[in-house]
Coordinates of C-alpha atoms in Angstrom, one line a residue:
M1067 CA 27.6 -29.7 6.9
Y1068 CA 30.0 -26.2 6.6
R1069 CA 31.4 -24.8 9.9
W1070 CA 29.3 -21.3 9.0
N1071 CA 25.7 -23.0 8.4
P1072 CA 25.0 -24.6 12.1
Q1073 CA 21.2 -25.7 10.6
T1074 CA 20.4 -29.3 11.6
P1075 CA 17.4 -31.1 9.8
G1076 CA 14.0 -30.4 11.6
P1077 CA 11.2 -32.5 13.1
M1078 CA 8.3 -31.8 10.5
P1079 CA 7.2 -34.4 8.3
Y1080 CA 8.2 -32.6 5.1
H1081 CA 8.7 -36.6 2.8
R1082 CA 4.9 -36.6 2.6
Y1083 CA 5.0 -33.6 0.3
R1084 CA 6.0 -33.8 -3.2
P1085 CA 7.2 -30.8 -5.1
H1086 CA 5.4 -29.7 -8.1
H1087 CA 7.5 -31.2 -10.9
E1088 CA 6.1 -34.8 -9.4
R1089 CA 3.0 -33.4 -9.2
V1090 CA 1.8 -31.8 -12.7
A1091 CA 3.6 -32.1 -16.0
N1092 CA 6.0 -29.7 -16.7
V1093 CA 5.6 -27.5 -19.5
P1094 CA 7.2 -28.1 -23.3
L1095 CA 8.9 -24.8 -23.3
A1096 CA 12.6 -24.5 -23.9
D1097 CA 12.4 -21.1 -25.3
R1098 CA 10.2 -19.2 -23.1
S1099 CA 10.3 -14.9 -23.9
W1100 CA 8.7 -13.5 -20.7
P1101 CA 11.9 -12.9 -18.4
S1102 CA 13.1 -10.6 -21.1
K1103 CA 10.0 -8.8 -20.9
E1104 CA 8.5 -5.4 -19.2
I1105 CA 4.9 -4.4 -18.3
A1106 CA 3.9 -1.2 -20.4
A1107 CA 0.7 -1.2 -19.5
A1108 CA -2.0 -2.0 -17.0
P1109 CA -4.1 -5.5 -18.1
L1110 CA -7.7 -5.5 -17.6
W1111 CA -8.3 -5.9 -13.9
V1112 CA -11.4 -7.6 -12.9
P1113 CA -12.5 -7.4 -9.2
V1114 CA -14.0 -10.4 -7.8
D1115 CA -14.3 -9.3 -4.1
L1116 CA -18.7 -10.0 -4.5
R1117 CA -18.1 -13.2 -5.2
D1118 CA -15.3 -15.3 -4.8
G1119 CA -14.3 -12.9 -1.4
N1120 CA -17.7 -12.6 -0.6
Q1121 CA -17.6 -16.8 -0.4
A1122 CA -14.8 -15.9 2.2
L1123 CA -16.0 -14.3 4.7
A1124 CA -17.7 -15.4 8.0
E1125 CA -20.5 -12.9 7.5
P1126 CA -21.3 -12.8 3.7
M1127 CA -22.3 -9.6 2.5
D1128 CA -26.3 -8.3 2.4
T1129 CA -27.5 -6.4 -0.8
A1130 CA -26.4 -3.3 1.2
R1131 CA -23.3 -4.1 1.5
K1132 CA -22.8 -5.1 -2.1
H1133 CA -24.5 -2.3 -3.4
R1134 CA -22.0 -0.4 -1.7
F1135 CA -19.1 -2.2 -2.8
F1136 CA -20.2 -2.5 -5.9
D1137 CA -20.2 1.4 -6.2
L1138 CA -16.7 1.6 -5.1
L1139 CA -15.9 -0.5 -7.9
V1140 CA -17.8 1.3 -10.1
G1141 CA -16.1 4.7 -9.0
M1142 CA -12.2 3.8 -8.9
G1143 CA -12.4 2.9 -12.8
F1144 CA -13.5 -0.7 -13.1
K1145 CA -15.0 -2.1 -16.3
E1146 CA -15.7 -5.6 -15.6
I1147 CA -17.2 -6.5 -12.1
E1148 CA -17.6 -9.9 -10.9
V1149 CA -21.0 -9.6 -9.0
G1150 CA -21.9 -13.3 -7.5
Y1151 CA -22.9 -16.8 -7.8
P1152 CA -26.2 -16.7 -8.3
S1153 CA -26.8 -20.3 -8.1
A1154 CA -24.8 -20.5 -5.0
S1155 CA -27.4 -18.6 -2.4
R1156 CA -30.4 -16.6 -2.8
T1157 CA -28.7 -13.3 -1.6
D1158 CA -26.0 -13.5 -4.6
F1159 CA -29.3 -14.1 -6.8
D1160 CA -31.2 -11.3 -5.7
F1161 CA -28.0 -9.2 -5.7
V1162 CA -27.8 -10.0 -9.3
R1163 CA -31.1 -8.9 -9.8
H1164 CA -30.9 -5.9 -7.8
I1165 CA -28.2 -5.0 -10.6
A1166 CA -30.5 -5.6 -13.6
T1167 CA -33.4 -4.1 -11.9
E1168 CA -32.6 -1.2 -9.3
V1169 CA -29.0 0.0 -10.9
E1170 CA -28.1 1.9 -13.1
L1171 CA -25.9 0.6 -14.8
P1172 CA -22.8 3.0 -16.6
D1173 CA -22.5 1.8 -20.4
D1174 CA -18.6 1.1 -20.0
V1175 CA -19.5 -1.8 -16.9
T1176 CA -20.2 -5.4 -17.7
P1177 CA -20.8 -7.4 -14.6
V1178 CA -20.1 -11.1 -14.3
V1179 CA -21.9 -14.3 -12.9
F1180 CA -20.1 -17.3 -12.4
T1181 CA -22.0 -20.7 -13.0
P1182 CA -20.8 -24.6 -12.6
A1183 CA -20.7 -26.4 -15.3
K1184 CA -24.7 -27.9 -14.1
P1185 CA -27.4 -27.9 -16.5
D1186 CA -30.0 -26.4 -13.6
L1187 CA -27.0 -24.1 -12.2
I1188 CA -26.9 -22.7 -15.7
E1189 CA -30.7 -21.8 -16.3
R1190 CA -30.6 -19.9 -12.8
T1191 CA -27.7 -18.2 -13.9
F1192 CA -29.5 -16.9 -16.9
A1193 CA -32.1 -16.6 -14.9
S1194 CA -30.0 -13.9 -12.8
I1195 CA -28.9 -11.5 -15.5
E1196 CA -32.8 -11.2 -17.5
G1197 CA -32.9 -7.4 -17.9
L1198 CA -29.0 -6.8 -18.1
P1199 CA -28.4 -5.4 -21.5
R1200 CA -24.5 -7.1 -21.1
A1201 CA -22.5 -9.8 -18.7
V1202 CA -20.2 -12.0 -18.8
V1203 CA -21.2 -15.8 -17.6
H1204 CA -18.4 -17.6 -16.5
L1205 CA -18.1 -21.2 -16.7
Y1206 CA -16.2 -23.4 -14.0
I1207 CA -15.1 -27.1 -13.8
P1208 CA -12.0 -28.7 -11.8
T1209 CA -10.0 -29.8 -14.6
S1210 CA -6.9 -31.8 -12.3
P1211 CA -5.7 -34.9 -11.9
T1212 CA -7.0 -34.9 -7.8
W1213 CA -10.2 -33.5 -8.4
R1214 CA -10.8 -35.3 -11.3
D1215 CA -9.9 -38.6 -9.5
V1216 CA -11.0 -38.0 -5.9
V1217 CA -13.3 -35.2 -6.2
L1218 CA -15.4 -35.3 -9.0
G1219 CA -14.7 -39.4 -10.2
M1220 CA -14.4 -38.3 -13.7
T1221 CA -12.2 -39.2 -16.5
R1222 CA -10.7 -36.7 -19.0
A1223 CA -13.1 -37.3 -21.5
E1224 CA -16.4 -37.2 -19.1
I1225 CA -15.2 -33.7 -18.2
R1226 CA -14.7 -32.9 -21.9
R1227 CA -18.2 -33.8 -22.6
T1228 CA -19.7 -32.3 -19.3
V1229 CA -17.9 -29.4 -20.1
R1230 CA -19.4 -29.1 -23.7
E1231 CA -22.8 -29.9 -22.6
A1232 CA -22.5 -26.9 -20.5
A1233 CA -21.1 -24.6 -23.0
A1234 CA -23.5 -25.5 -25.7
H1235 CA -26.6 -24.9 -23.2
M1236 CA -25.5 -21.5 -22.6
A1237 CA -24.9 -21.3 -26.5
R1238 CA -28.6 -21.6 -26.8
L1239 CA -29.5 -19.4 -23.5
A1240 CA -27.9 -16.6 -25.3
D1241 CA -28.9 -17.0 -28.3
A1242 CA -32.4 -17.0 -26.7
R1243 CA -31.9 -13.3 -26.0
P1244 CA -30.6 -11.2 -28.9
D1245 CA -31.2 -8.1 -27.5
A1246 CA -28.5 -8.4 -25.2
H1247 CA -24.8 -8.5 -25.5
I1248 CA -23.5 -11.9 -23.6
R1249 CA -20.3 -13.1 -24.0
F1250 CA -18.8 -16.2 -22.5
Q1251 CA -16.2 -17.3 -20.3
F1252 CA -14.0 -20.8 -19.2
A1253 CA -11.9 -21.5 -15.5
P1254 CA -10.2 -24.9 -16.1
E1255 CA -10.3 -24.7 -11.5
T1256 CA -6.9 -25.9 -10.5
F1257 CA -5.6 -25.5 -14.0
N1258 CA -2.2 -24.9 -12.4
L1259 CA -2.3 -28.9 -11.4
T1260 CA -3.8 -29.4 -15.0
E1261 CA -2.3 -31.4 -17.7
P1262 CA -0.9 -28.8 -20.4
D1263 CA -2.0 -30.4 -23.0
F1264 CA -5.4 -30.8 -21.8
A1265 CA -5.9 -27.6 -20.6
L1266 CA -5.2 -26.3 -23.8
E1267 CA -7.4 -29.1 -25.7
V1268 CA -10.6 -28.2 -23.4
C1269 CA -10.3 -24.6 -23.4
N1270 CA -9.8 -24.5 -27.8
G1271 CA -12.6 -26.8 -27.8
L1272 CA -14.7 -24.4 -26.3
T1273 CA -13.3 -21.2 -28.3
E1274 CA -14.6 -23.2 -31.3
L1275 CA -18.0 -24.4 -29.7
W1276 CA -18.6 -20.7 -28.8
D1277 CA -17.0 -19.8 -32.2
A1278 CA -15.4 -16.7 -31.0
S1279 CA -14.6 -13.8 -32.8
P1280 CA -12.8 -10.3 -32.4
E1281 CA -15.8 -8.3 -31.7
R1282 CA -17.4 -11.3 -29.1
P1283 CA -14.1 -12.8 -27.9
V1284 CA -13.9 -15.7 -25.3
T1285 CA -12.2 -15.2 -21.9
H1286 CA -10.1 -18.2 -20.5
N1287 CA -9.2 -17.5 -17.0
L1288 CA -6.3 -19.6 -15.6
P1289 CA -6.2 -19.5 -12.0
T1290 CA -3.5 -21.0 -9.5
T1291 CA -6.2 -22.7 -7.5
V1292 CA -3.9 -23.6 -5.1
E1293 CA -0.8 -22.5 -5.1
I1294 CA 1.7 -25.0 -5.2
S1295 CA 5.2 -23.9 -7.2
T1296 CA 7.4 -20.6 -7.6
P1297 CA 5.9 -18.1 -9.9
N1298 CA 8.1 -18.7 -13.1
V1299 CA 6.9 -22.1 -13.0
Y1300 CA 3.1 -20.7 -13.6
A1301 CA 4.4 -17.9 -16.3
D1302 CA 5.7 -21.2 -18.1
Q1303 CA 2.0 -22.5 -18.2
I1304 CA 0.6 -19.0 -19.4
E1305 CA 3.1 -18.6 -22.0
Y1306 CA 2.6 -22.0 -23.3
M1307 CA -1.3 -21.7 -23.5
H1308 CA -0.6 -17.4 -25.1
R1309 CA 1.2 -19.5 -27.9
H1310 CA -1.1 -22.7 -28.5
L1311 CA -4.7 -20.9 -27.9
S1312 CA -6.3 -20.9 -31.2
R1313 CA -8.1 -18.3 -32.4
R1314 CA -5.5 -16.4 -30.6
E1315 CA -7.1 -12.5 -31.5
S1316 CA -10.6 -14.3 -30.6
V1317 CA -9.5 -15.2 -26.8
I1318 CA -8.7 -12.9 -23.7
L1319 CA -6.5 -15.0 -21.4
S1320 CA -6.6 -14.2 -17.9
V1321 CA -5.5 -15.5 -15.0
H1322 CA -6.7 -15.5 -11.5
P1323 CA -4.3 -16.9 -9.1
H1324 CA -4.5 -17.4 -5.0
N1325 CA -2.0 -16.6 -2.4
D1326 CA -1.3 -20.0 -0.9
R1327 CA 2.7 -19.7 -0.9
G1328 CA 2.6 -15.7 -0.6
T1329 CA 3.8 -15.6 -4.1
G1330 CA 0.3 -14.8 -5.7
V1331 CA 1.4 -10.8 -6.9
A1332 CA 4.8 -12.5 -8.5
C1333 CA 2.7 -15.0 -10.0
A1334 CA 0.0 -12.2 -11.9
E1335 CA 2.7 -9.7 -12.6
L1336 CA 4.8 -13.2 -14.4
A1337 CA 1.7 -14.2 -16.0
V1338 CA 1.3 -11.1 -17.6
L1339 CA 4.7 -10.5 -18.9
A1340 CA 3.6 -14.2 -20.5
G1341 CA 0.7 -13.0 -22.7
A1342 CA -1.9 -12.8 -19.8
Q1343 CA -4.4 -9.4 -21.1
R1344 CA -6.8 -9.9 -17.8
V1345 CA -6.1 -10.5 -13.9
E1346 CA -9.0 -11.1 -11.3
G1347 CA -8.0 -10.5 -7.8
C1348 CA -9.9 -8.9 -4.8
L1349 CA -9.0 -5.1 -3.2
F1350 CA -6.4 -6.3 -0.1
G1351 CA -6.0 -9.9 -1.3
N1352 CA -9.1 -11.0 0.1
G1353 CA -10.4 -15.1 -0.6
E1354 CA -10.4 -18.3 0.5
R1355 CA -7.4 -19.2 2.6
T1356 CA -4.7 -17.1 2.2
G1357 CA -6.9 -15.1 -0.3
N1358 CA -6.6 -14.0 -4.0
V1359 CA -4.4 -11.6 -5.5
D1360 CA -4.3 -8.2 -4.3
L1361 CA -5.5 -5.6 -7.2
V1362 CA -4.5 -2.8 -5.0
T1363 CA -0.5 -4.3 -5.2
L1364 CA -0.6 -4.8 -8.4
A1365 CA -2.3 -1.8 -10.2
M1366 CA 0.1 0.4 -7.5
N1367 CA 3.1 -1.4 -8.1
L1368 CA 2.6 -0.6 -12.1
Y1369 CA 2.0 3.3 -11.1
A1370 CA 5.2 2.9 -8.7
Q1371 CA 7.0 2.1 -12.0
G1372 CA 5.3 5.0 -14.5
V1373 CA 2.8 3.0 -15.4
D1374 CA -0.8 4.3 -15.4
P1375 CA -3.1 1.7 -13.7
M1376 CA -6.2 3.0 -15.2
I1377 CA -7.7 2.1 -11.6
D1378 CA -8.3 5.4 -9.5
F1379 CA -6.2 5.2 -5.6
S1380 CA -6.3 8.8 -5.3
D1381 CA -8.2 8.4 -1.7
I1382 CA -6.5 5.6 -0.9
D1383 CA -7.6 5.5 3.2
A1384 CA -11.7 5.4 1.8
V1385 CA -11.4 2.6 -0.5
R1386 CA -9.5 0.7 2.5
E1387 CA -12.6 1.9 4.8
T1388 CA -15.4 1.0 2.1
V1389 CA -13.6 -2.3 2.0
E1390 CA -13.3 -3.2 5.5
F1391 CA -16.9 -2.4 6.5
C1392 CA -18.1 -4.4 3.6
N1393 CA -15.5 -7.5 4.1
R1394 CA -15.9 -6.8 8.1
L1395 CA -12.5 -7.3 8.1
P1396 CA -9.3 -5.1 8.9
V1397 CA -6.6 -4.1 6.5
H1398 CA -3.5 -5.1 8.1
P1399 CA -1.6 -1.7 8.8
R1400 CA 1.4 -2.8 7.2
H1401 CA -0.5 -4.1 4.0
P1402 CA 1.5 -2.3 0.7
Y1403 CA 0.3 1.1 -0.9
G1404 CA -2.7 1.3 1.9
G1405 CA -2.1 0.3 4.8
E1406 CA -2.3 2.7 7.8
L1407 CA 1.6 2.6 8.4
V1408 CA 3.1 2.1 5.2
Y1409 CA 4.5 5.5 4.4
T1410 CA 5.7 6.0 8.2
A1411 CA 9.0 5.9 9.5
F1412 CA 9.3 5.1 13.3
S1413 CA 14.0 4.1 12.5
G1414 CA 16.1 7.2 12.9
T1415 CA 18.4 6.1 9.9
H1416 CA 14.9 6.3 7.5
Q1417 CA 13.6 9.1 9.0
D1418 CA 16.9 10.9 8.4
A1419 CA 16.6 10.0 4.8
I1420 CA 13.3 10.7 4.1
S1421 CA 13.7 14.4 5.4
K1422 CA 17.1 14.5 3.5
G1423 CA 15.0 14.1 0.6
F1424 CA 12.3 16.2 0.9
A1425 CA 14.2 18.6 1.7
H1426 CA 16.1 18.0 -1.6
R1427 CA 12.9 17.7 -3.4
A1428 CA 11.6 21.6 -2.3
A1429 CA 14.7 22.5 -4.1
H1430 CA 14.3 20.6 -6.8
P1431 CA 10.3 20.3 -7.2
D1432 CA 10.1 19.6 -11.3
E1433 CA 12.0 16.1 -10.9
P1434 CA 10.8 12.7 -10.8
W1435 CA 10.0 11.6 -7.8
D1436 CA 12.4 10.1 -5.7
V1437 CA 12.4 10.1 -2.0
P1438 CA 14.1 7.6 0.2
Y1439 CA 12.0 5.0 1.8
L1440 CA 9.1 6.6 -0.4
P1441 CA 8.3 4.5 -3.4
I1442 CA 5.7 6.9 -4.1
D1443 CA 4.4 10.3 -3.0
P1444 CA 1.9 9.5 -0.5
A1445 CA -0.2 12.5 -1.6
D1446 CA -0.7 10.7 -4.5
V1447 CA -3.2 8.3 -2.7
G1448 CA -4.5 10.9 -0.4
R1449 CA -2.1 11.0 2.0
T1450 CA -0.5 13.4 4.3
Y1451 CA 2.9 14.4 5.4
E1452 CA 1.8 14.5 8.8
A1453 CA 2.0 10.3 9.6
V1454 CA 5.2 10.3 7.4
I1455 CA 7.7 10.3 10.2
R1456 CA 6.6 9.4 13.9
V1457 CA 9.0 9.2 17.0
N1458 CA 8.9 6.4 19.4
S1459 CA 12.5 5.4 20.9
Q1460 CA 14.3 4.0 18.2
S1461 CA 13.8 7.5 16.0
G1462 CA 16.5 9.7 15.1
K1463 CA 17.7 13.2 15.3
G1464 CA 16.7 13.7 12.3
G1465 CA 13.2 12.8 12.3
M1466 CA 12.3 14.6 15.5
A1467 CA 13.6 17.6 13.7
Y1468 CA 11.0 16.7 10.7
L1469 CA 8.3 16.8 13.0
L1470 CA 9.3 20.2 15.0
K1471 CA 9.7 22.0 11.8
E1472 CA 6.8 20.8 10.6
H1473 CA 4.1 21.2 13.1
H1474 CA 5.7 23.8 15.0
G1475 CA 8.0 25.9 12.7
V1476 CA 10.8 25.1 14.9
D1477 CA 13.7 24.5 12.8
L1478 CA 16.6 22.9 15.1
P1479 CA 19.9 23.7 14.6
R1480 CA 21.8 20.8 13.3
A1481 CA 24.7 20.7 15.9
L1482 CA 21.3 20.8 18.8
R1483 CA 20.3 17.8 17.5
P1484 CA 21.7 15.2 19.3
E1485 CA 21.1 16.5 22.4
Y1486 CA 17.9 16.9 21.7
A1487 CA 17.0 13.6 20.6
R1488 CA 18.7 12.1 23.5
L1489 CA 15.8 13.8 25.9
V1490 CA 13.2 12.5 23.5
Q1491 CA 14.3 8.9 23.2
E1492 CA 14.5 9.0 27.2
A1493 CA 11.2 10.1 27.9
T1494 CA 9.9 7.3 24.9
D1495 CA 11.9 4.6 26.9
D1496 CA 10.2 5.6 30.0
S1497 CA 6.5 5.7 28.7
G1498 CA 6.9 2.9 26.0
R1499 CA 4.6 4.8 23.3
E1500 CA 5.0 7.0 20.6
A1501 CA 5.5 10.8 21.0
T1502 CA 3.5 12.8 19.2
S1503 CA 4.4 15.9 17.4
G1504 CA 2.8 17.8 20.4
E1505 CA 4.3 16.0 23.1
L1506 CA 7.6 16.9 21.1
Y1507 CA 6.9 20.2 21.4
A1508 CA 6.4 20.2 25.1
L1509 CA 9.9 18.7 25.8
F1510 CA 11.5 20.8 23.4
R1511 CA 10.1 24.0 25.4
A1512 CA 10.4 22.6 28.8
A1513 CA 14.4 22.2 27.8
Y1514 CA 15.3 25.0 26.0
L1515 CA 12.1 27.8 26.2
D1516 CA 10.8 27.7 29.8
V1517 CA 13.9 27.3 31.5
P1518 CA 13.6 28.5 35.3
G1519 CA 17.3 29.5 36.8
P1520 CA 19.2 31.8 39.3
V1521 CA 19.4 34.2 36.2
A1522 CA 16.3 36.4 35.3
L1523 CA 15.2 39.8 33.4
A1524 CA 14.2 41.6 36.6
D1525 CA 13.0 44.4 33.8
G1526 CA 13.8 45.8 30.6
W1527 CA 17.0 46.1 28.5
S1528 CA 18.7 48.9 26.1
V1529 CA 20.9 48.9 23.7
R1530 CA 23.0 51.1 21.9
Q1531 CA 25.5 51.6 19.3
D1532 CA 28.7 53.7 19.2
G1533 CA 30.5 53.3 16.1
A1534 CA 31.6 49.0 15.9
V1535 CA 30.9 48.8 19.6
H1536 CA 27.5 47.8 21.2
H1537 CA 26.6 48.9 24.3
F1538 CA 24.1 46.6 26.6
A1539 CA 21.9 47.9 29.7
C1540 CA 19.8 45.6 31.6
T1541 CA 18.0 44.8 35.0
L1542 CA 18.8 41.1 36.4
E1543 CA 17.7 39.3 39.0
V1544 CA 20.8 37.2 39.9
D1545 CA 20.9 34.4 42.7
G1546 CA 17.8 36.3 44.3
Q1547 CA 19.5 39.7 43.8
V1548 CA 18.7 42.5 41.4
R1549 CA 21.3 44.1 39.2
E1550 CA 21.7 46.9 37.3
L1551 CA 24.1 45.9 34.7
E1552 CA 26.0 47.0 32.1
G1553 CA 28.1 45.6 28.9
K1554 CA 29.8 46.2 25.5
G1555 CA 31.3 44.4 22.8
N1556 CA 30.8 43.9 18.8
G1557 CA 27.2 43.0 18.8
P1558 CA 24.2 43.0 21.4
L1559 CA 24.9 39.4 22.4
A1560 CA 28.4 40.1 23.2
A1561 CA 27.5 43.1 24.9
F1562 CA 24.7 41.4 26.8
A1563 CA 27.6 38.5 27.7
D1564 CA 29.9 41.4 28.9
A1565 CA 27.2 42.4 31.2
L1566 CA 26.6 38.6 32.5
A1567 CA 30.5 38.5 33.0
A1568 CA 29.8 41.7 35.6
A1569 CA 27.3 39.1 37.8
G1570 CA 29.8 36.5 37.6
R1571 CA 28.5 34.3 34.8
D1572 CA 31.6 33.9 32.4
V1573 CA 30.1 33.4 29.4
D1574 CA 30.9 32.9 25.6
V1575 CA 28.6 32.9 22.3
L1576 CA 30.0 30.2 20.2
D1577 CA 27.3 30.0 18.1
F1578 CA 23.9 31.9 17.1
G1579 CA 20.8 31.6 14.5
Q1580 CA 17.5 32.6 14.7
H1581 CA 14.8 32.3 12.0
A1582 CA 10.7 33.3 11.8
L1583 CA 8.7 30.5 12.9
A1584 CA 5.8 31.7 9.9
A1585 CA 5.6 34.2 7.4
G1586 CA 4.5 37.9 8.0
R1587 CA 5.5 40.9 10.0
D1588 CA 3.8 40.0 13.4
A1589 CA 5.5 36.7 13.2
E1590 CA 7.0 35.4 15.9
T1591 CA 10.9 34.5 16.3
V1592 CA 13.0 31.4 17.7
A1593 CA 16.7 31.8 18.3
F1594 CA 19.3 29.4 19.7
A1595 CA 22.6 30.4 21.1
R1596 CA 25.3 27.7 22.0
L1597 CA 27.6 29.2 24.8
R1598 CA 30.8 28.3 26.6
V1599 CA 29.6 29.1 30.4
D1600 CA 31.8 28.9 33.0
G1601 CA 33.8 26.5 30.8
A1602 CA 31.3 23.9 29.6
P1603 CA 29.4 24.5 26.0
V1604 CA 25.3 24.7 26.5
W1605 CA 22.7 25.4 24.4
G1606 CA 19.6 27.8 24.8
A1607 CA 16.4 28.9 22.7
G1608 CA 14.0 31.9 23.2
R1609 CA 10.7 32.7 21.2
D1610 CA 9.1 36.3 20.8
T1611 CA 8.2 38.7 18.5
S1612 CA 11.0 40.7 18.5
V1613 CA 14.3 39.3 17.3
L1614 CA 16.7 40.6 19.9
A1615 CA 14.1 39.7 22.7
A1616 CA 14.4 36.1 21.9
S1617 CA 18.0 36.5 21.0
V1618 CA 18.3 37.8 24.9
R1619 CA 15.8 34.6 26.3
A1620 CA 18.1 32.0 24.1
V1621 CA 21.7 33.6 26.0
L1622 CA 19.2 33.3 29.3
S1623 CA 18.4 29.9 28.2
A1624 CA 21.3 28.8 28.2
V1625 CA 22.9 30.3 31.3
N1626 CA 20.2 29.0 33.3
R1627 CA 20.3 25.2 31.8
A1628 CA 24.2 25.6 32.5
G1629 CA 23.5 26.7 36.3
A1630 CA 21.0 23.7 36.5

């Protein structure tokens, strides 16, 4: 044990579990090619929310919710959609019939239905798709040793015979429907735990039996039914199948990753590198246990790399709201790309970087997207910038300044931001909650604009210029007494400071700035003045439709803040 690693053995019985290489034969693949490849095009996405995802719901969807979900998937651009397990329940059967009889199916959308390798259930499945112009019938059977021995009580030979008989029955039923374009799909369930040679043997046998061709390809769908290994192992398994599947040009190699180890997305991406052409999953990763692979994350990962996902996520909040309604399950606020908070920064360092990134982008709008902490432009998925930066006690001066500018037009001088940030942090520390943009402006107004104090304008003022010298005359109320005061200087504010000196206020203008709050001749101006008042530096701010009036108010604000 190294001194820098003080961890000690834990109490959990880890010895009861076997590593993957003791549970499944290693893939005979010594010259793998997937590690050096890149994903340059989207695979065929197949959402299984209406079947696999629906099976995982405490309250399965009824026809109305399924129809709403189906319309969402079609509208987003999915072309193959698994619509149900019609032999599993009356609800699923009825929905497939609803699709066949009540829905105007787009010409480029193909429904997929799911069936086990049992003759009576295959017949009910074909009955459900009667009238559909096209469909994919998805046949499955578990193939791994534990499922064969413990669940099914079958040998390899019996599994092979059962699958071939089921596939032949499907072919006969499809031949009886010459009016429809029916394709076949096979899934060796628990593929990732199945001996590689057996999985290949079963798949190749069905490719031949179904007489696959490029015009009528067979789909072989290879799931990580329960994740047991690191994603590279699955990638090796997929590349092995990719290389050895017979009639490869007539086979669509599909994957169906689950997320038991939390690596479903990685498994899918590596599988595509390894030769997979099709990916089954659910929007936002719904499914049994830890869920199916998340199609939103997969597709948007491609988008963030400059690859067209060929699916429309331009209104991702509407997608999320529909999925939440239909599934009766919330999407986590930190879910990649679609969660409520994924484009939001509370941390001060993050906010500062984002605000600088936005400023750089405003100056260089034609450059590729490259804003710190934002992998994509939130506007691309229908988000506004209003929630990109939000303020709590962990936030920094950059984020607070960004919100003031974005929502209220007030661009704080950089030197003023640390002081203002301390005021906000004190308020959020006391409340323990987030501060809204309105509350940020209220704090700014109370601290810098509406500052009561011992000096106030009792009446108007006048300014005149005599060569390079400015003269300022005003009526002030100082410590409760009205005073007529005059001053002179090299500018109006310097002349006003000289007038304040006559009232016993030692004032020097150290810094000054102002800007319009909006475009147009009638827009208000906000001014900032940093003074040295009686030897101490202090900031003030003023707001008015007159630039000079805003400037005078900023000086008075600083004077009164110094006397507070």
